[in-house]
PDB file of C-alpha atoms in Angstrom:
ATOM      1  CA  UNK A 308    -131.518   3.281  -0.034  1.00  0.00           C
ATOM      2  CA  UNK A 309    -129.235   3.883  -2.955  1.00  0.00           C
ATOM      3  CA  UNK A 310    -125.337   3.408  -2.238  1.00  0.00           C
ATOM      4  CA  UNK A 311    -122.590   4.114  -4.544  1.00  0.00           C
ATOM      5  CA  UNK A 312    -119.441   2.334  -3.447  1.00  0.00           C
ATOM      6  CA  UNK A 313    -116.585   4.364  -5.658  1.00  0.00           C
ATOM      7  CA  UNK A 314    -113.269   3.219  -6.662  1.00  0.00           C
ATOM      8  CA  UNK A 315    -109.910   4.714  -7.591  1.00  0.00           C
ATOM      9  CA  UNK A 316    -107.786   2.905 -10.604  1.00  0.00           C
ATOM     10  CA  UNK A 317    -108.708  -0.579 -11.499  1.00  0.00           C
ATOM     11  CA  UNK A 318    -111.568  -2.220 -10.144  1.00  0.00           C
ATOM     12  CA  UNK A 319    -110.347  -6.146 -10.956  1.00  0.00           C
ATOM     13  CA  UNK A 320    -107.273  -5.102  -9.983  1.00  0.00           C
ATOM     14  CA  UNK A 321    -106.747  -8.472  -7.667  1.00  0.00           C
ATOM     15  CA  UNK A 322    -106.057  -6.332  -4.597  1.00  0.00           C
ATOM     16  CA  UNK A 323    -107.667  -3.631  -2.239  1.00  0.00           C
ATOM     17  CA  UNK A 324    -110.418  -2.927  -5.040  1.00  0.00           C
ATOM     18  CA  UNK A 325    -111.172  -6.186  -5.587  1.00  0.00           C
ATOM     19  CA  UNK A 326    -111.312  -7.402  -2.165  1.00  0.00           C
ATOM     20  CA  UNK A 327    -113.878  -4.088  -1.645  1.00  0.00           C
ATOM     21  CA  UNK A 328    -116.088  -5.467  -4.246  1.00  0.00           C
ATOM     22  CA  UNK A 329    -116.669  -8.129  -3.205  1.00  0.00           C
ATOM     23  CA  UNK A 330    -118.067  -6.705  -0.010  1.00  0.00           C
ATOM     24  CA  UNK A 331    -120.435  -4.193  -2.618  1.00  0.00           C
ATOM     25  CA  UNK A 332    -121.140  -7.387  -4.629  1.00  0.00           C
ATOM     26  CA  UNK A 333    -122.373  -9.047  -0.906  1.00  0.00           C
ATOM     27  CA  UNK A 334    -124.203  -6.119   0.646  1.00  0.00           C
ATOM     28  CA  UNK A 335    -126.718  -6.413  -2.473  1.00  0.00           C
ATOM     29  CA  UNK A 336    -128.014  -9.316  -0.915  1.00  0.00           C
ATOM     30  CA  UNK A 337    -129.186  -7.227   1.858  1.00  0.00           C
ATOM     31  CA  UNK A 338    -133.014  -5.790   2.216  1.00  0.00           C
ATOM     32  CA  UNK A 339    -133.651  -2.193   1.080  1.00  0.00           C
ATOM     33  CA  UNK A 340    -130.489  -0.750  -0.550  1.00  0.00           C
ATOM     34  CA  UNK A 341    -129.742  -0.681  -4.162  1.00  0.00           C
ATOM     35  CA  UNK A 342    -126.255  -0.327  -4.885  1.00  0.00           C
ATOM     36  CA  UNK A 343    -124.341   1.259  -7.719  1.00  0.00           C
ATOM     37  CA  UNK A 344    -120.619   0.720  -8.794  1.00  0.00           C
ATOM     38  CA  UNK A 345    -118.559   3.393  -9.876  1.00  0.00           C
ATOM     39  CA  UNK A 346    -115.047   2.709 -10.932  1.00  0.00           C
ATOM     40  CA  UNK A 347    -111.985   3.368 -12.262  1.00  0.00           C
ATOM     41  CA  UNK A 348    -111.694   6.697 -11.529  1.00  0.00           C
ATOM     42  CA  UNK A 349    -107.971   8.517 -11.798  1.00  0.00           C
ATOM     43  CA  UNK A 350    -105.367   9.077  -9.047  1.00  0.00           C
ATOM     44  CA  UNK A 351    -106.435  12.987  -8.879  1.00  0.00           C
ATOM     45  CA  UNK A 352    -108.046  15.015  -6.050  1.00  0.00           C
ATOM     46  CA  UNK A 353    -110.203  16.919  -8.818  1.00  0.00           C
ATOM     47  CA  UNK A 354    -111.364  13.979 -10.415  1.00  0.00           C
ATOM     48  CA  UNK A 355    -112.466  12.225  -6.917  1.00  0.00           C
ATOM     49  CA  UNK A 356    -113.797  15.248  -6.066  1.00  0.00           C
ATOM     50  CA  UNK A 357    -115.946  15.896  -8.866  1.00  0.00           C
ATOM     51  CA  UNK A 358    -116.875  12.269  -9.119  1.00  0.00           C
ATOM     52  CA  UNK A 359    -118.038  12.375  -5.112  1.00  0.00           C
ATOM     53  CA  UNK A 360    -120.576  15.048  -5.965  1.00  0.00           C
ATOM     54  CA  UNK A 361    -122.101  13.275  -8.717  1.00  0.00           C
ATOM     55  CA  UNK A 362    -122.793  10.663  -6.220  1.00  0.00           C
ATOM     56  CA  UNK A 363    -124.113  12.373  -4.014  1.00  0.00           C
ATOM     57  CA  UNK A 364    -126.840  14.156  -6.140  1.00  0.00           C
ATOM     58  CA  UNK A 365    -128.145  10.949  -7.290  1.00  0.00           C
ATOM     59  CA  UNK A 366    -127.486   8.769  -3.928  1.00  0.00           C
ATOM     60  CA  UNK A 367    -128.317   8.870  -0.331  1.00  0.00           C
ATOM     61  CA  UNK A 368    -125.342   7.103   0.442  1.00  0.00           C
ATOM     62  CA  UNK A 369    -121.283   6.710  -0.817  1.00  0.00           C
ATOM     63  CA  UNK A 370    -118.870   4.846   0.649  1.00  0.00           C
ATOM     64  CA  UNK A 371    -115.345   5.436  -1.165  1.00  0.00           C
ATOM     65  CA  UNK A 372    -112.821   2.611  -1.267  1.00  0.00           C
ATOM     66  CA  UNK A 373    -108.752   3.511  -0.434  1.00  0.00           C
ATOM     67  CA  UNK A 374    -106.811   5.842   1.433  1.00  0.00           C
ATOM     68  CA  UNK A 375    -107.002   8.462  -1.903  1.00  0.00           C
ATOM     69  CA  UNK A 376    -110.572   9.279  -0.458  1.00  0.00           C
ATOM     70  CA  UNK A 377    -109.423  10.879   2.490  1.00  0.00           C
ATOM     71  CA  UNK A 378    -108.551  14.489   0.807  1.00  0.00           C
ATOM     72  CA  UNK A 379    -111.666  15.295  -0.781  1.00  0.00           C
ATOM     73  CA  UNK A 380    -114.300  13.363   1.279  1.00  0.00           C
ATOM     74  CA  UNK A 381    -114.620  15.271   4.173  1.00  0.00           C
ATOM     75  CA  UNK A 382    -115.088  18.965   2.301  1.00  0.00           C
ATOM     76  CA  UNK A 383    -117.620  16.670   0.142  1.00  0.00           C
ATOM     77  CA  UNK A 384    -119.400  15.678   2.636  1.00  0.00           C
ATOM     78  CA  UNK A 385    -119.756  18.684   4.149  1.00  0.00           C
ATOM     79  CA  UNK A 386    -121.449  20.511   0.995  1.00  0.00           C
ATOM     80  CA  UNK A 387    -123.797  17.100   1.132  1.00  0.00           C
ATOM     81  CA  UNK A 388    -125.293  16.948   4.183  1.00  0.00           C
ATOM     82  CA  UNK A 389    -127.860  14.706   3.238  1.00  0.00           C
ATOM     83  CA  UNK A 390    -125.676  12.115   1.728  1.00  0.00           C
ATOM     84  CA  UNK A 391    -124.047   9.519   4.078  1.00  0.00           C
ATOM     85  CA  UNK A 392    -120.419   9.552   3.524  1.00  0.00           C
ATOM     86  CA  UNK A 393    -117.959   7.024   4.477  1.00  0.00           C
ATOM     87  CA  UNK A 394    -113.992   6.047   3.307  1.00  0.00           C
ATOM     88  CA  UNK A 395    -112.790   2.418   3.600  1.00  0.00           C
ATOM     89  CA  UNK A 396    -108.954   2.833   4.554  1.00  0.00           C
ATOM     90  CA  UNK A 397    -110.229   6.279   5.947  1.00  0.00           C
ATOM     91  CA  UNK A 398    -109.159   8.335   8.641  1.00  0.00           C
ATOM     92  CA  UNK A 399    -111.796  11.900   8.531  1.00  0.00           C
ATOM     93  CA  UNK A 400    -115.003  12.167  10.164  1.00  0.00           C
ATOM     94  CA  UNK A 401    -117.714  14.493  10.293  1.00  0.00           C
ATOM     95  CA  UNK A 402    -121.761  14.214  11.114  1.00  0.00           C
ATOM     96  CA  UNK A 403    -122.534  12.546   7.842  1.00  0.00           C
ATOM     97  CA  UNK A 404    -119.139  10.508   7.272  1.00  0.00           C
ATOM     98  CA  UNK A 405    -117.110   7.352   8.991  1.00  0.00           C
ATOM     99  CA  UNK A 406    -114.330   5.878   8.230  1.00  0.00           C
ATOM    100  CA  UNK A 407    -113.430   2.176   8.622  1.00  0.00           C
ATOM    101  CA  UNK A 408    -109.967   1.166   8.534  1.00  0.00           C
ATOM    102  CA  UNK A 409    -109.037  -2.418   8.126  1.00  0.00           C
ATOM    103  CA  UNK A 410    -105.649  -2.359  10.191  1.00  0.00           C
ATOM    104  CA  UNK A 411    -103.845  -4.162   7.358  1.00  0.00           C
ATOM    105  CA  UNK A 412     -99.995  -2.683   9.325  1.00  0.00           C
ATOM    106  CA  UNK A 413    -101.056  -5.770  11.503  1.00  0.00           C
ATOM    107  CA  UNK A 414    -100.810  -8.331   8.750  1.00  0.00           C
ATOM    108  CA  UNK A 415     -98.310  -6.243   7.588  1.00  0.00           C
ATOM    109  CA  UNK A 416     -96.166  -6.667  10.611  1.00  0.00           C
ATOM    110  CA  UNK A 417     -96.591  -9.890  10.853  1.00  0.00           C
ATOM    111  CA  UNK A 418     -95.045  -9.927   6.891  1.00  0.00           C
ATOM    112  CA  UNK A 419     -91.753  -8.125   8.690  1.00  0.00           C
ATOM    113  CA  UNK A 420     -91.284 -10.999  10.662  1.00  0.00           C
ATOM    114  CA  UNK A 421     -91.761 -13.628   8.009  1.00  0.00           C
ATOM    115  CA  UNK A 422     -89.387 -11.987   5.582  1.00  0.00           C
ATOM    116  CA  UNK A 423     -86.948 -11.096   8.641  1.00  0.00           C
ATOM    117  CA  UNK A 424     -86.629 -15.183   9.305  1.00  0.00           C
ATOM    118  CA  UNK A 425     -86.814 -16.447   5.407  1.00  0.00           C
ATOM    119  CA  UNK A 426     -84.473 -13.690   4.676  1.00  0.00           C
ATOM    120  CA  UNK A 427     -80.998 -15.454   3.394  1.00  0.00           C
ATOM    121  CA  UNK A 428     -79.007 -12.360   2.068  1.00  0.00           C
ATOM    122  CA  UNK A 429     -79.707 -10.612   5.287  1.00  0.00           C
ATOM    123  CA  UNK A 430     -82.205  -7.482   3.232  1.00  0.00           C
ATOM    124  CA  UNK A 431     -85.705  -7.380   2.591  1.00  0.00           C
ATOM    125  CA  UNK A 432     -87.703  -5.217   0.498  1.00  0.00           C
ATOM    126  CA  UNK A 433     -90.728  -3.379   0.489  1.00  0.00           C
ATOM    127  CA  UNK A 434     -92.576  -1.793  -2.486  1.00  0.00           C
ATOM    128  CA  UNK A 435     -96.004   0.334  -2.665  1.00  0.00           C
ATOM    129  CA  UNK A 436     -97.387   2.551  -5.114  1.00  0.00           C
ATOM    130  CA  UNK A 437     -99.437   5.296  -3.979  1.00  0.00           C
ATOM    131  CA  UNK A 438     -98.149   7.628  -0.866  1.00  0.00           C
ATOM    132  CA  UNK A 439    -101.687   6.967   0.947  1.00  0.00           C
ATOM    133  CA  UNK A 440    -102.008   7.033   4.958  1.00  0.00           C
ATOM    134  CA  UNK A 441    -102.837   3.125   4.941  1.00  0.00           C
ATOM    135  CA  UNK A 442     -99.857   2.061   2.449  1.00  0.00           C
ATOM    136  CA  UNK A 443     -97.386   4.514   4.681  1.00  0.00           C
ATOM    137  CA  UNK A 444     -98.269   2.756   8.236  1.00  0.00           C
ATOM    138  CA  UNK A 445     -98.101  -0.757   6.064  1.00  0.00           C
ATOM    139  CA  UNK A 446     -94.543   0.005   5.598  1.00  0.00           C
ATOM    140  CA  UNK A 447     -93.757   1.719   8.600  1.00  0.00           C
ATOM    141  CA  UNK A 448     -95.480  -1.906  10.430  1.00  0.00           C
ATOM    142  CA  UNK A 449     -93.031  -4.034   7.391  1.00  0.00           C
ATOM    143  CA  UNK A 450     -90.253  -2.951   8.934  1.00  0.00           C
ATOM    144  CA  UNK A 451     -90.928  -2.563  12.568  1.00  0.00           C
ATOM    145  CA  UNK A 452     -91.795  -5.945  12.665  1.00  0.00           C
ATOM    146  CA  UNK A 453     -88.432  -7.046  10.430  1.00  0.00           C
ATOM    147  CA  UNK A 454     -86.770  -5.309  13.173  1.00  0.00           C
ATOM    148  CA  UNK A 455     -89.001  -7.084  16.035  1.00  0.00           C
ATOM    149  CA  UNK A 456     -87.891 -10.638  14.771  1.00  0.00           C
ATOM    150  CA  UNK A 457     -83.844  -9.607  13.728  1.00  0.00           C
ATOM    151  CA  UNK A 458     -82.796  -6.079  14.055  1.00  0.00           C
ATOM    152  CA  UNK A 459     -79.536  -6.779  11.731  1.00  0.00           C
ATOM    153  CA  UNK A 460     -82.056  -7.198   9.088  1.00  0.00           C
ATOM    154  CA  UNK A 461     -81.548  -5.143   6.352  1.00  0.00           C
ATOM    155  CA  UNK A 462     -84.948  -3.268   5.183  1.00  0.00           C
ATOM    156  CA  UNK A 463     -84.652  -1.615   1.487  1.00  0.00           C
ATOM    157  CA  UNK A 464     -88.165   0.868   0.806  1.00  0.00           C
ATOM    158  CA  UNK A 465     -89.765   2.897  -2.010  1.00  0.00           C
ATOM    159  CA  UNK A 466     -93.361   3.815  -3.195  1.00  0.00           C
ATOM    160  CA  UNK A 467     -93.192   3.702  -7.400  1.00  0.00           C
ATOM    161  CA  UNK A 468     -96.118   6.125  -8.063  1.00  0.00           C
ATOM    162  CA  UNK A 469     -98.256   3.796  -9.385  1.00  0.00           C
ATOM    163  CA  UNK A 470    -100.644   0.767  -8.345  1.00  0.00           C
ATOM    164  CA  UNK A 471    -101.514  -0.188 -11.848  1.00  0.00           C
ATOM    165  CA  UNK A 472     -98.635  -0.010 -14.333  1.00  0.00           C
ATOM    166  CA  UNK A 473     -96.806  -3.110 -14.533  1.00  0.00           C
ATOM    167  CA  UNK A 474     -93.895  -1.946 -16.284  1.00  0.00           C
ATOM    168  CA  UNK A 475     -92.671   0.536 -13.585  1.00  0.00           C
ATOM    169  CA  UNK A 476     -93.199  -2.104 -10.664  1.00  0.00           C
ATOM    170  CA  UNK A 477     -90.977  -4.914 -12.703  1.00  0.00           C
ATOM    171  CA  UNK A 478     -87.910  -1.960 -13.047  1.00  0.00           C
ATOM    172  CA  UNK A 479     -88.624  -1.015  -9.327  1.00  0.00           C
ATOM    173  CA  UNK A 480     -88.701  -4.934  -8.157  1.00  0.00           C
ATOM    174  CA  UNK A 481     -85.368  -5.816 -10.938  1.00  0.00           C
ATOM    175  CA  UNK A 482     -83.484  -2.754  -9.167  1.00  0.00           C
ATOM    176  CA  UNK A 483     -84.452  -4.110  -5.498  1.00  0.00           C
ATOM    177  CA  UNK A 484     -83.360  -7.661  -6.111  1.00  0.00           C
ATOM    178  CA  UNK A 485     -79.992  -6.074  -7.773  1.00  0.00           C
ATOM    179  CA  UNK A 486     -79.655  -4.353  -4.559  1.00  0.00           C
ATOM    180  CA  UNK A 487     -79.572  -7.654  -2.540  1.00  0.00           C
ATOM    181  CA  UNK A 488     -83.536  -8.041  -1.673  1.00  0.00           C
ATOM    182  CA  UNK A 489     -84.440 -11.762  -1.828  1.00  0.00           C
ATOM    183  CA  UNK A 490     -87.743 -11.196  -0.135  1.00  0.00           C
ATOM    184  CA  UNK A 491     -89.926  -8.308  -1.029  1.00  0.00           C
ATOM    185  CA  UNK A 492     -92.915  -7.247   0.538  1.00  0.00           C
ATOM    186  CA  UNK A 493     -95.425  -5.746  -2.339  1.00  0.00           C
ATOM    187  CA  UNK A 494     -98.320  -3.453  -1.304  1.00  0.00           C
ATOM    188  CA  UNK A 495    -100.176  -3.331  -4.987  1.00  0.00           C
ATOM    189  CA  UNK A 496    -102.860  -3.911  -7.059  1.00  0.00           C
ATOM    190  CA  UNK A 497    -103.172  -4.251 -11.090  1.00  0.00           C
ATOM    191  CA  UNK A 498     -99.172  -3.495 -10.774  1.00  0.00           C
ATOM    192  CA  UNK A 499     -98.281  -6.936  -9.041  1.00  0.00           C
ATOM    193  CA  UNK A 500     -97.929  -8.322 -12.182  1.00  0.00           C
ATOM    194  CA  UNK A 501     -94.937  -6.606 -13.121  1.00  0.00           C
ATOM    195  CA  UNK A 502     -93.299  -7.498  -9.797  1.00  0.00           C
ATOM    196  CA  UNK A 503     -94.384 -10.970  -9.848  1.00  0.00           C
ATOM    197  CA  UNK A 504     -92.698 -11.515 -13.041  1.00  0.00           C
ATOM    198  CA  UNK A 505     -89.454  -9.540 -11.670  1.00  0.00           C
ATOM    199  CA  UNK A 506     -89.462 -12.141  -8.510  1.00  0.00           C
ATOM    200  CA  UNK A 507     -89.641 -14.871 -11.117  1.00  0.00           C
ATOM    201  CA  UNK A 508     -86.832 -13.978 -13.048  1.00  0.00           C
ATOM    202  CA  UNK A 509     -84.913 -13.320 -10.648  1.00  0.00           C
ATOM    203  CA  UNK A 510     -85.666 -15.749  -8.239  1.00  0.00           C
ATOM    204  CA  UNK A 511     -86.542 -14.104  -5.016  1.00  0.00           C
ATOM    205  CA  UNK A 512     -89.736 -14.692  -3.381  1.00  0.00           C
ATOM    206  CA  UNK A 513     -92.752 -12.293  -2.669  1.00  0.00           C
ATOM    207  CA  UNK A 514     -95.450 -11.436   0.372  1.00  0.00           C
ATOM    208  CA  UNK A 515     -97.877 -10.004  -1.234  1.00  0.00           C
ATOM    209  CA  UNK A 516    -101.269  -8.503   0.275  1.00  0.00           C
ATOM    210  CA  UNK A 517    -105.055  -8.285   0.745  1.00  0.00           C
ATOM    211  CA  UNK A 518    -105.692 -11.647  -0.845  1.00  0.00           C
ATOM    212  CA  UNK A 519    -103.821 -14.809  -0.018  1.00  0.00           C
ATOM    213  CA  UNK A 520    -101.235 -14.936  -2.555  1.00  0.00           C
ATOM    214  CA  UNK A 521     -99.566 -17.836  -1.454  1.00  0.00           C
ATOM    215  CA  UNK A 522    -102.882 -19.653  -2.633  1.00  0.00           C
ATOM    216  CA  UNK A 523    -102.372 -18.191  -5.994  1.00  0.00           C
ATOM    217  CA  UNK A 524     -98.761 -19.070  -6.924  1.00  0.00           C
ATOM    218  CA  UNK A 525     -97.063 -20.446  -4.170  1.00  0.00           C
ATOM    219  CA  UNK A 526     -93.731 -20.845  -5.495  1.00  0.00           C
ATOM    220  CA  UNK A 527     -93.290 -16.933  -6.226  1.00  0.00           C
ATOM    221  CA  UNK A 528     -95.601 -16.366  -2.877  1.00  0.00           C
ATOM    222  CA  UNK A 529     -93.794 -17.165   0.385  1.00  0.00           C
ATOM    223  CA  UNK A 530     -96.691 -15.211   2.137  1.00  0.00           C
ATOM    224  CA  UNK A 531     -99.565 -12.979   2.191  1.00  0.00           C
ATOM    225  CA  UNK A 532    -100.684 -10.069   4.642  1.00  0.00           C
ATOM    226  CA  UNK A 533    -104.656 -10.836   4.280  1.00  0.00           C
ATOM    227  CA  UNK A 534    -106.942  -7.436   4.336  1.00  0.00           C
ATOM    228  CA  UNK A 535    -110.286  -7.873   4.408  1.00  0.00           C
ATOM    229  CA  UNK A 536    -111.297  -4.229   2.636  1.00  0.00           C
ATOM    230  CA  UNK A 537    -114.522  -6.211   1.554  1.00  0.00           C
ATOM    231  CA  UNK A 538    -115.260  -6.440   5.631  1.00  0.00           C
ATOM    232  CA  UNK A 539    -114.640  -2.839   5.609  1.00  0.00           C
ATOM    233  CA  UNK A 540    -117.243  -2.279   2.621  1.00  0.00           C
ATOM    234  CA  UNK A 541    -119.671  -4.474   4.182  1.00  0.00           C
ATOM    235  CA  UNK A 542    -119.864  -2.876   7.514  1.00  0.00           C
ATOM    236  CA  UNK A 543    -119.973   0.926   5.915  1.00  0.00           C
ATOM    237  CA  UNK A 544    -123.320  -0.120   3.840  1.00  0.00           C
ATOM    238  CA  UNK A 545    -125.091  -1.943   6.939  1.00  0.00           C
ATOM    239  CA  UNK A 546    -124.294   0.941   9.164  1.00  0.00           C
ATOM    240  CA  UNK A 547    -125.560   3.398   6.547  1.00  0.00           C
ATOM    241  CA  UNK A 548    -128.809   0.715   6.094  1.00  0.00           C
ATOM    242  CA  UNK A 549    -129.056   1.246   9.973  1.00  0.00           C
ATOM    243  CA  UNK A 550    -129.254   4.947   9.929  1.00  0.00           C
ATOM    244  CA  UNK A 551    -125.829   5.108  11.857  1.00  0.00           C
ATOM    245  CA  UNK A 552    -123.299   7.461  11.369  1.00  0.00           C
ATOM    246  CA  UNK A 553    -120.267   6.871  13.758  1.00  0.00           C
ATOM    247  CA  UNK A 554    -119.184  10.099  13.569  1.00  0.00           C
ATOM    248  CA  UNK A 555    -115.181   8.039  14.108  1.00  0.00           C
ATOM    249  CA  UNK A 556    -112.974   5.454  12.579  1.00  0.00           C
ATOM    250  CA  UNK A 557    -113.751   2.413  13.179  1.00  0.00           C
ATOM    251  CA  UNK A 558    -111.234  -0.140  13.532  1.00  0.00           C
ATOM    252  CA  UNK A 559    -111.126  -3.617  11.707  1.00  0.00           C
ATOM    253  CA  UNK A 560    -108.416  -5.819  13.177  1.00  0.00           C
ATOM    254  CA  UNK A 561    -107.190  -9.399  14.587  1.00  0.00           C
ATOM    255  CA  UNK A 562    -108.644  -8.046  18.187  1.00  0.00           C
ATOM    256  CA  UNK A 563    -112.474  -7.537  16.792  1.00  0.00           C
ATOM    257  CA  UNK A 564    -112.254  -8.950  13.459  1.00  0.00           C
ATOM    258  CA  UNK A 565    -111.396 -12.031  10.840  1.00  0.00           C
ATOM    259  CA  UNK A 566    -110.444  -9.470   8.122  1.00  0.00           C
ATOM    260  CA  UNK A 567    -106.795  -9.937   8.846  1.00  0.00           C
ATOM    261  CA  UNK A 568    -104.498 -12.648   8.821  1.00  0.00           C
ATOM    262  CA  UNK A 569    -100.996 -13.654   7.437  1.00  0.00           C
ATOM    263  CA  UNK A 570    -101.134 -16.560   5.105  1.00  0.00           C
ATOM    264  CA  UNK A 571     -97.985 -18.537   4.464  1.00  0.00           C
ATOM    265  CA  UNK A 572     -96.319 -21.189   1.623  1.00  0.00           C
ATOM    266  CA  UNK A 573     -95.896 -24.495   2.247  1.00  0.00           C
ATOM    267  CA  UNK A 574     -92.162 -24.118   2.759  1.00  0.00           C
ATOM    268  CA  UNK A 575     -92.049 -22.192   5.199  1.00  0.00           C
ATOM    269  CA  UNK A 576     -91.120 -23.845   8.529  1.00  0.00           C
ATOM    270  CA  UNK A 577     -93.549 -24.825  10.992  1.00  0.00           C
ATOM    271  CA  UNK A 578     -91.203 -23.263  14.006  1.00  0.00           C
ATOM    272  CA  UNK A 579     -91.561 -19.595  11.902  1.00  0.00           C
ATOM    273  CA  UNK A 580     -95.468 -20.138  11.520  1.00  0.00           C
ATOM    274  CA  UNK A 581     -95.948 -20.788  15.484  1.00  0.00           C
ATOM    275  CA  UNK A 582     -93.658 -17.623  16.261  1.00  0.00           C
ATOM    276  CA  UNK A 583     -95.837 -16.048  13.821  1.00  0.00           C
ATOM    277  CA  UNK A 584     -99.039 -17.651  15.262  1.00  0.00           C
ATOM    278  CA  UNK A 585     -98.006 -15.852  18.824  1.00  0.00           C
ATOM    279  CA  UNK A 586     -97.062 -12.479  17.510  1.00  0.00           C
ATOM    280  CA  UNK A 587    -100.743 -12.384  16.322  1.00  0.00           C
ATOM    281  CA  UNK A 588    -101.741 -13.099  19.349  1.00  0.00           C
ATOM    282  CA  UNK A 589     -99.454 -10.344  21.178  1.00  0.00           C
ATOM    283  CA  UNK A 590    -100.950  -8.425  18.430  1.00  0.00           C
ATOM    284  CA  UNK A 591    -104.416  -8.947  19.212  1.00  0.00           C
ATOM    285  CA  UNK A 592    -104.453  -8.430  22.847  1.00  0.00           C
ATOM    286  CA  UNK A 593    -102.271  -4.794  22.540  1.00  0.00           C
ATOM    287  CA  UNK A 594     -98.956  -6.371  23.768  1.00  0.00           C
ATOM    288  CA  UNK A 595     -97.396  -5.663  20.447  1.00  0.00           C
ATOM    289  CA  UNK A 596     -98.364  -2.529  18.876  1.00  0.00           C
ATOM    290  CA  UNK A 597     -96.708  -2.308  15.189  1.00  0.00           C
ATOM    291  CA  UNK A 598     -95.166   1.174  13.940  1.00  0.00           C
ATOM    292  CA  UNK A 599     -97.505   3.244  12.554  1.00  0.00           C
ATOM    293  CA  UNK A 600     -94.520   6.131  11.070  1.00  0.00           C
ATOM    294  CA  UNK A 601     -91.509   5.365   9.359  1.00  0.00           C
ATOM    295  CA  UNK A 602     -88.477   7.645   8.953  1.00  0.00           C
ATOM    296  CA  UNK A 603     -85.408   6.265   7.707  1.00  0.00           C
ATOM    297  CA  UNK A 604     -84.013   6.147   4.129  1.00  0.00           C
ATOM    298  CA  UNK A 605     -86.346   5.390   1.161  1.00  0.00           C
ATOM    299  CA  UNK A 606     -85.347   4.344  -2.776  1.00  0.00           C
ATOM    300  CA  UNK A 607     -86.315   7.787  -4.976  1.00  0.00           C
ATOM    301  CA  UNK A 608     -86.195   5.713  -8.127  1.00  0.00           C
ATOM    302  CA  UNK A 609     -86.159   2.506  -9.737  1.00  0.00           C
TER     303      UNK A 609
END
C-alpha cells in the first residue's frame, strides 16, 4: 500500500513536523506499505488542496500532518473515495477519512501550572503561530491550567502568523517580556529560534512543546509540554495497513497513551513536579478536564 504522509511549512522544523516524521520514518519498517514524503507545502487552503489531490491519484492512502489539514481534507476526500484519508491534529470525518488528535491541551495544561508556580513577576505568556483548532485549545488549556494552580496569575496571549519565521517570533517574544512575561509558553516550530534567542537576551525562561526542550537547552527551557504527533502518524498508517477506517477522531492522551507528558528543568522544585505529577493523574482519569475555548483579551501585534 502506498501512503503519502504530507506536511505544511518546514519538515525539520524541530516541532509538530518533526515529531510526525519520525512516526512516517518508523511505519516504513512495517510489512506491505511504501511510504512517500511530501513536504513543505505553504500555509494556503489552495495549495493543500491541490497538493491532496495529487496524492491521491498516485496513492491509496494520505495521512496529512497539523490542524491546517482540516479545511480541505474532508471535501478531498470526498472527490477520492478510493483514497484513505486521515489528518493528524484533525477533527473531520467521513467514510474514507479519520482523524487522530494527540490531546497536546493536556501537556499544555499541565505547562499553565508550571509557569503559574515558577512565575516571579506574577504574568505568563503564551505565543503560537498559526490560528489552527489544536494550537487554539493549547492556549485555551495554558491558561486554564495557570488559573487552576493561581488565579491572580497574570496570562498575556497572541498567535504571530507564522510557525517558521524567526524574526517575527523574537519581536513578538522581546514585546512579551517588555510587558512583564518572565515565563512564556511557545507553541512553534522552525520559529522557536527567534523566541529562544528573545528568552536569552532577556532572561526569562521558556516551555516549549512537542519535544522535550528542557533536554535541549535547559537553562532557556524550564519545561516542555511533550506531543507525541509521531504516535499520531504511526497509528493513522497501521489503521490504513489494517483496512480500518474509524469513521471518528480518535483520541491520543495521558488516559490511553504515552504520547504526552510534561518534561521539566532541573531547577524546578521537586514539591512543583509532584503537584504536577497528580494533576496528570486527575488528568488522566477525567477529574480535571482542561479548557478547550478561550475568550479573553489577546496581543494583535508584536
Amino acid at each position: 500500500m502506498k501512503i503519502a504522509v504530507v506536511f505544511v511549512g518546514e519538515l525539520h522544523d524541530q516541532g509538530f513536523n518533526a515529531s510526525g516524521l519520525e512516526g512516517a520514518l518508523r511505519a516504513r519498517d512495517l510489512p506491505g506499505v511504501e511510504i512517500e514524503i511530501v513536504n513543505d507545502l505553504p500555509y494556503d487552503e489552495a495549495a493543500i488542496e491541490q497538493a491532496l489531490f495529487a496524492v491521491a491519484a498516485r496513492a491509496e492512502g494520505c495521512v496529512i500532518v497539523g490542524g491546517q489539514g482540516n479545511r480541505v481534507t474532508h471535501a478531498v476526500a470526498a472527490a477520492c473515495p478510493r483514497t484513505a484519508f486521515a489528518v493528524v491534529q484533525g477533527e473531520v470525518t467521513g467514510p474514507n477519512l479519520a482523524s487522530y488528535d494527540v490531546l497536546q491541551e493536556e501537556s499544555a495544561f499541565l505547562a499553565g501550572v508550571l509557569a503559574a508556580r515558577m512565575t516571579r513577576s506574577g504574568i505568563v505568556g503564551h505565543l503560537s503561530g498559526h490560528r489552527v483548532t489544536p494550537g487554539l485549545k493549547g492556549r485555551a488549556a495554558f491558561v486554564s491550567g495557570a488559573a487552576q494552580a493561581d488565579p491572580s496569575v497574570r496570562v498575556l496571549t497572541g498567535f504571530c502568523g507564522t510557525q517558521d519565521d524567526s524574526a517575527v517570533t523574537r519581536a513578538w517574544t522581546e514585546a512579551l517580556a517588555g510587558e512583564g512575561v518572565d515565563i512564556l509558553f511557545t507553541m512553534l516550530n522552525a520559529a522557536r529560534g527567534g523566541a529562544i534567542a528573545a528568552c536569552r537576551s532577556a532572561g526569562i525562561r521558556q516551555i516549549g512543546n512537542v519535544i522535550d526542550w528542557c533536554a535541549v537547552d535547559p537553562a532557556v527551557f524550564i519545561g516542555s509540554a511533550m506531543a507525541g504527533i509521531d504516535r499520531g502518524v504511526e497509528r493513522a498508517i497501521r489503521d490504513m495497513l489494517a483496512g480500518v477506517s474509524p469513521d471518528t477522531v480518535v483520541p491520543l492522551g495521558l488516559a490511553t497513551s504515552d504520547a504526552i507528558k510534561l518534561s521539566m528543568a532541573p531547577d524546578v522544585p521537586a514539591t512543583v513536579m509532584d503537584e504536577i505529577a497528580a494533576m496528570a493523574g486527575a488528568l488522566s482519569q477525567g477529574r480535571i478536564l482542561p479548557a478547550t475555548i478561550y475568550s479573553g483579551p489577546e496581543m494583535e501585534r508584536a
